Amino acid sequence: MIYPFDYTMPNALQLTGVAGALSNILKTYLVTGAGAGTVSSLTVAGGIATATYASGHPFKATATAQFTGAVPAALNGLKTVISATANSITYAAPDVPDGAATGAITSKLASPGWAEMFSGTANLLALKPGVPEATGSVLRVDDTGTLNARVRAFESLADINNGTGPVPLDSQVSGGLWWPKSNTAGATIRPWWLVADERGFYLAVAPLAGDRLTLLYCGDLASEKSGDAWSFMLTGNQSDQTGVATVPEGCVGYSHRNARGGAYVMRAHTGLGGSLGVGRVGAGHNGLTSDVYSGSAGYSFAAYPNGPNNGLLVNNVEIWGLGLRGTLPGLYHIRNSIAAEFGAGVVIDGTDDLAGRKLLVLRVAPPAGSIASGVVALDITGPWVR
C-alpha cells in the first residue's frame, strides 16, 4: 500500500516554524496513524462501501483508511478512499453482499508502520522502517529548531544521540542535512505533502507558502544490486534554504548532470567505506539544459501533449554513485514541458505502463525568486517497485 498525507486533509496536523512541528507530523503519520474514531454505519451497495460518521473523519479521496470490527470481515483492513464528504467516505468492497455491516466498527487514517525508537525525547525523533526486507537504517530528526529540522541517517542507533555509520558524515555536511519547515519562526502554516510506503517516504514542503515545493526523500532505493544492504538514501539541503531563490540542494524534483550535493546513500555498492554522495538524473533528461527541473523547458525535447500518443511522458529518476546505483521508487519526472498545466496536489490517472494507477502531481521550485516551477508525479496507488 501507499500512504498519502497532506495539510488539506480534515483535521490535519499543520507545519509551522515552531520546534516539534515537523517531527510531530512524521511520527503521527508514519508511525501511529491519526483520526481514530467510531463508524456510525457501514453499508454496501453494488460493490461500494459507504462509511458514515457522527462528527467527521480524517480522510480525503486517495487516503488509506484502516477499518476494524466490521462483519463481514472483508470490509476490514486497509482501504483506499474513493470519495469523501464531511461525514462519509466510500471505498471498494468487491464480492461483499449488499446490506448493512454489523459490529463495533472503527476506522483511522492508516500509517505505513514505521517504528519509533527511543520515545520520550522532546522534539527528537528516530524512525526505522518496520518491515524485515528493509535495509534497517535509521533516520534521526532533530526538530528543536524553528525554520528547519536537522536530519541524519545511521546504520544503527544506541540511543537518540549516539549511533554508528552516520549519513552524511560531518566532513560532507557538518551536523547533518537541513529539512525546511518555514522561512519564519512562529505559527504561520506552510503547505506540506507526505507520501510513504513501508520502506521510504517523500516529504514536500513550501517554506514560503504557495506551491513552490522542496521535495525530499528518505528510504531504500530500487537498487540495481540484488540484496543491496546499503541502499538507504537521504536527501536534504546543506544549509538553511527556506527563503532562497536558487534550487534547494536536496530537492529530488531537480535533475543534474553536473555535480551537486544534498543526496547520500549509506555506503557504496561494495559495502566498503561510509556515506557516499550521489547524483540524481532523470532517465529521460536529454534536453539542452544540464541542470533543470522535471517538466520544464530544457529537460527534454517533448512538448505537451506528446503528439504520437497525445499523452504525458514520464521517466524514473536514476541515482548515480560509482555507477548506476538504482532509481527512486514511486517518483516520476515528467519529460513534457508542462510548466502551467497542473497545480500542486492534483491527482491524475496514469497511462501506458502506469495505467490503473493514480499519480499525485507536485510543483517543485525554489522557495523564492523567479525560476519557473517544475512538475513531478508520485505514484499513490503502488506498490512501489524495489
XYZ file of C-alpha atoms in Angstrom:
386
model
C 0.000 0.000 0.000
C 0.924 3.638 -0.470
C 0.023 6.164 2.205
C -0.514 9.760 1.023
C -0.982 12.584 3.546
C -1.149 16.362 3.230
C -2.049 19.554 5.002
C -5.513 19.779 3.367
C -6.884 16.609 4.998
C -9.648 17.169 7.581
C -8.061 17.958 10.956
C -4.561 17.518 9.521
C -1.537 18.446 11.600
C -0.056 21.699 10.344
C 3.553 22.577 9.597
C 4.833 25.803 11.146
C 8.080 27.439 12.182
C 7.760 26.002 15.681
C 10.002 23.406 17.302
C 8.476 19.947 17.031
C 6.019 20.741 14.231
C 7.729 18.521 11.627
C 8.683 15.677 13.952
C 5.071 15.535 15.147
C 3.850 15.176 11.549
C 6.378 12.432 10.797
C 5.627 10.467 13.958
C 1.855 10.754 13.641
C 1.528 9.774 10.006
C 4.438 7.348 9.607
C 4.115 5.539 12.941
C 0.789 5.824 14.764
C -1.834 6.901 12.232
C -4.450 9.534 13.007
C -8.112 10.257 13.489
C -9.209 7.008 15.113
C -12.964 7.005 15.626
C -16.233 5.115 15.610
C -18.109 4.420 12.392
C -21.815 5.180 12.801
C -22.863 2.931 9.936
C -21.272 0.943 7.133
C -23.353 -0.180 4.187
C -22.572 -1.852 0.876
C -24.334 -1.297 -2.437
C -23.085 -2.526 -5.791
C -19.584 -3.279 -4.570
C -19.070 0.120 -2.905
C -18.958 0.522 0.883
C -20.130 3.779 2.450
C -18.986 4.621 5.972
C -20.782 7.405 7.827
C -19.639 9.290 10.901
C -21.454 11.313 13.543
C -18.813 14.023 13.830
C -16.463 13.980 10.859
C -13.393 11.951 9.935
C -9.736 12.472 8.861
C -9.999 11.225 5.261
C -9.912 12.665 1.767
C -10.083 10.866 -1.565
C -6.961 8.682 -2.199
C -6.204 8.358 1.551
C -5.564 4.929 3.051
C -8.088 4.028 5.763
C -7.878 1.147 8.204
C -11.161 -0.479 9.300
C -11.660 -2.939 12.158
C -14.601 -4.646 13.839
C -16.902 -4.972 10.820
C -18.903 -8.040 9.864
C -18.481 -9.233 7.082
C -14.734 -9.325 7.722
C -13.954 -8.408 4.089
C -14.899 -4.814 4.987
C -11.945 -4.620 7.399
C -8.309 -3.861 6.688
C -6.591 -1.234 4.569
C -8.877 0.518 2.098
C -8.235 3.292 -0.420
C -10.800 6.061 -0.074
C -12.645 6.681 -3.354
C -14.642 9.749 -2.285
C -15.251 11.785 0.838
C -17.844 14.221 2.156
C -17.905 15.968 5.529
C -19.442 12.939 7.264
C -18.923 9.954 4.971
C -16.426 8.133 2.780
C -16.609 5.362 0.197
C -14.273 2.530 -0.712
C -14.356 -0.547 -2.923
C -15.948 -3.676 -1.466
C -15.943 -6.238 -4.289
C -17.777 -9.502 -3.666
C -19.375 -8.201 -0.447
C -23.169 -8.630 -0.477
C -25.333 -5.519 -0.418
C -26.580 -4.513 3.004
C -25.539 -3.068 6.345
C -22.483 -4.289 8.223
C -22.664 -5.167 11.897
C -20.147 -4.992 14.732
C -18.307 -2.332 16.721
C -16.703 -0.685 13.706
C -13.805 1.744 13.971
C -11.519 3.423 11.456
C -8.427 5.566 11.316
C -6.031 7.120 8.853
C -3.591 4.233 8.421
C 0.182 4.514 8.764
C 2.850 2.597 6.814
C 4.102 1.087 10.050
C 7.428 2.802 10.594
C 8.785 2.266 14.106
C 9.741 4.970 16.583
C 12.868 4.306 18.616
C 13.626 5.958 21.989
C 10.276 7.611 22.716
C 10.013 10.451 25.216
C 12.763 12.655 23.764
C 11.207 16.076 23.179
C 11.420 17.205 19.518
C 13.949 14.458 18.755
C 12.750 11.516 16.706
C 14.320 8.278 15.478
C 12.422 6.358 12.799
C 13.058 2.965 11.258
C 11.146 1.040 8.576
C 9.090 -1.680 10.233
C 9.350 -4.433 7.607
C 12.078 -7.093 7.643
C 13.010 -6.665 3.976
C 14.159 -3.065 4.585
C 17.849 -2.309 4.931
C 17.291 -1.428 8.593
C 18.869 2.019 8.591
C 17.550 4.670 10.966
C 16.533 8.306 10.405
C 17.242 10.752 13.229
C 15.317 14.043 13.208
C 16.375 16.961 15.414
C 13.369 19.274 15.350
C 14.411 21.541 18.202
C 14.820 24.496 15.819
C 12.209 26.700 14.202
C 12.951 27.199 10.482
C 14.479 23.784 9.777
C 14.867 20.331 11.250
C 18.318 18.723 11.107
C 18.353 15.145 9.821
C 20.856 12.370 9.553
C 20.629 8.639 8.859
C 22.563 5.994 10.785
C 23.368 2.352 10.263
C 22.273 1.894 13.866
C 21.482 3.992 16.948
C 22.402 3.069 20.524
C 20.251 5.910 21.868
C 18.745 9.086 20.461
C 22.127 10.856 20.435
C 24.654 8.141 19.623
C 24.927 5.946 16.556
C 27.237 4.337 14.024
C 27.539 4.900 10.289
C 26.252 8.495 10.018
C 24.880 9.741 6.680
C 26.065 12.296 5.773
C 29.425 12.420 7.524
C 30.435 15.662 9.214
C 33.091 16.023 6.535
C 30.260 16.095 3.973
C 27.692 18.242 5.828
C 28.577 19.192 9.393
C 25.728 18.367 11.767
C 23.588 16.683 9.129
C 21.190 17.882 6.444
C 18.522 20.559 6.724
C 14.825 19.853 6.127
C 12.861 23.090 5.664
C 9.728 23.983 7.631
C 9.137 27.715 7.271
C 11.126 30.839 6.489
C 9.511 32.489 9.531
C 9.564 31.341 13.137
C 6.092 31.137 14.600
C 2.647 29.710 13.904
C 2.234 30.617 10.216
C 1.046 27.481 8.399
C 3.055 26.121 5.461
C 1.887 23.576 2.846
C 3.237 20.033 3.103
C 2.759 16.602 1.497
C 3.993 13.244 2.788
C 3.798 10.100 0.622
C 5.152 6.852 2.041
C 5.357 3.120 1.842
C 6.856 0.700 4.360
C 10.464 1.403 3.249
C 10.654 5.038 2.175
C 8.873 8.366 2.031
C 8.781 11.678 0.208
C 8.329 14.949 2.076
C 7.383 18.090 0.156
C 7.386 21.487 1.870
C 6.709 25.040 0.665
C 8.573 27.101 3.285
C 7.325 30.369 1.758
C 3.758 29.081 1.191
C 2.230 28.703 -2.271
C 3.211 25.706 -4.390
C 6.974 26.191 -4.690
C 7.896 22.909 -3.080
C 11.162 21.347 -1.971
C 10.780 17.570 -2.434
C 12.938 15.317 -0.248
C 13.406 11.551 0.008
C 14.365 9.166 2.799
C 14.453 5.394 2.486
C 15.593 2.413 0.446
C 16.266 2.714 -3.268
C 15.173 0.419 -6.042
C 18.741 -0.815 -6.309
C 20.452 -2.302 -9.335
C 22.282 -4.636 -6.957
C 20.345 -7.633 -5.681
C 20.200 -7.695 -1.881
C 21.769 -4.247 -1.576
C 22.105 -3.785 2.188
C 23.465 -0.228 1.914
C 20.984 1.458 -0.436
C 19.229 3.609 2.171
C 19.257 7.178 0.809
C 18.722 10.561 2.436
C 18.397 13.906 0.693
C 18.323 17.372 2.209
C 19.719 20.851 1.985
C 23.233 21.668 3.108
C 22.229 24.893 4.872
C 19.141 26.919 5.726
C 17.425 27.308 2.344
C 13.916 28.236 3.475
C 13.956 31.538 1.597
C 16.446 31.087 -1.240
C 15.867 31.957 -4.898
C 18.227 29.173 -6.032
C 17.393 25.458 -6.306
C 17.412 23.713 -2.903
C 20.152 21.104 -2.904
C 18.070 18.244 -1.540
C 15.174 18.519 -3.993
C 14.622 15.305 -5.979
C 12.445 17.123 -8.499
C 15.647 18.522 -9.989
C 17.814 16.584 -12.446
C 21.501 17.454 -12.604
C 24.095 16.119 -14.980
C 26.716 18.264 -13.241
C 27.996 17.673 -9.706
C 25.596 18.622 -6.898
C 25.421 17.877 -3.164
C 22.440 17.109 -0.981
C 21.968 13.347 -1.545
C 23.761 10.462 0.188
C 23.493 6.679 0.424
C 24.641 4.583 3.371
C 27.646 3.004 1.638
C 28.956 2.181 -1.812
C 27.528 -0.924 -3.500
C 30.667 -2.806 -2.432
C 29.768 -2.271 1.218
C 33.101 -0.572 1.802
C 33.612 2.828 3.376
C 30.846 5.080 4.655
C 28.406 7.705 3.446
C 28.578 8.221 -0.325
C 27.378 11.307 -2.167
C 25.202 10.505 -5.187
C 23.662 12.307 -8.164
C 20.010 12.404 -9.277
C 19.428 12.339 -13.031
C 16.129 11.806 -14.816
C 16.351 8.821 -17.169
C 14.728 10.922 -19.907
C 16.680 14.096 -19.220
C 18.098 14.531 -22.719
C 17.318 18.185 -23.355
C 19.645 21.131 -23.793
C 19.853 22.129 -20.115
C 22.282 20.168 -17.953
C 20.667 21.017 -14.625
C 16.913 21.535 -14.694
C 13.581 20.887 -13.008
C 11.434 17.985 -14.183
C 8.645 19.094 -16.505
C 10.264 22.361 -17.503
C 11.770 23.537 -20.776
C 15.259 22.107 -21.281
C 14.580 18.786 -19.507
C 13.791 17.014 -22.760
C 12.553 17.759 -26.259
C 8.954 16.652 -25.611
C 6.091 19.119 -25.905
C 2.779 18.629 -24.081
C 0.841 16.668 -25.022
C 3.193 14.331 -26.824
C 1.859 14.103 -30.381
C 2.073 10.363 -31.135
C 0.118 9.273 -28.037
C -1.499 12.598 -27.065
C -0.168 11.987 -23.596
C 2.148 12.657 -20.713
C 5.670 11.215 -20.808
C 7.295 10.183 -17.540
C 10.561 8.533 -16.542
C 12.370 7.227 -13.477
C 14.931 9.201 -11.501
C 18.307 7.482 -11.599
C 20.755 7.558 -8.694
C 24.397 7.620 -9.732
C 27.310 6.873 -7.413
C 30.232 4.721 -8.591
C 27.892 3.681 -11.397
C 24.105 3.480 -11.673
C 23.041 2.518 -8.147
C 19.299 2.382 -8.777
C 16.199 4.536 -9.046
C 13.917 6.395 -6.679
C 10.817 4.264 -6.043
C 7.436 5.722 -6.920
C 8.718 9.063 -8.244
C 8.428 10.079 -11.883
C 9.983 13.034 -13.595
C 7.944 14.464 -16.439
C 9.562 14.814 -19.857
C 6.939 17.111 -21.354
C 7.255 20.847 -20.830
C 4.127 21.463 -18.717
C 5.003 24.446 -16.570
C 1.421 25.700 -16.268
C -0.779 22.645 -16.863
C -1.077 21.144 -13.377
C -1.353 22.695 -9.927
C 0.182 21.196 -6.799
C -1.869 18.403 -5.285
C -3.804 17.471 -8.412
C -4.362 13.720 -8.836
C -4.324 12.380 -12.405
C -4.741 8.947 -13.968
C -1.636 7.131 -15.139
C -1.451 5.958 -18.729
C 0.538 3.367 -20.712
C 2.796 1.476 -18.263
C 1.148 3.325 -15.356
C -2.433 2.608 -16.432
C -4.659 1.915 -13.435
C -2.549 3.998 -11.095
C -3.226 7.397 -9.580
C -0.444 9.986 -9.777
C -0.117 12.902 -7.378
C 1.271 15.964 -9.149
C 3.535 18.310 -7.170
C 5.218 21.525 -8.279
C 8.888 21.927 -7.390
C 10.700 25.264 -7.334
C 12.974 27.448 -5.225
C 11.033 28.901 -2.274
C 11.579 32.448 -3.573
C 12.600 34.152 -6.808
C 11.529 33.862 -10.406
C 12.865 30.454 -11.516
C 9.917 28.672 -13.142
C 8.390 25.706 -11.321
C 8.917 22.159 -12.432
C 6.462 19.299 -12.028
C 6.809 15.730 -10.722
C 4.391 12.831 -10.279
C 4.228 10.439 -7.332
C 2.553 7.045 -7.654
C -0.040 6.920 -4.849
C -1.511 3.554 -5.895
C 1.581 1.359 -5.713
C 3.175 -0.863 -4.870
C 6.486 0.894 -5.434
C 8.929 -1.472 -7.105
C 12.243 -2.187 -5.400
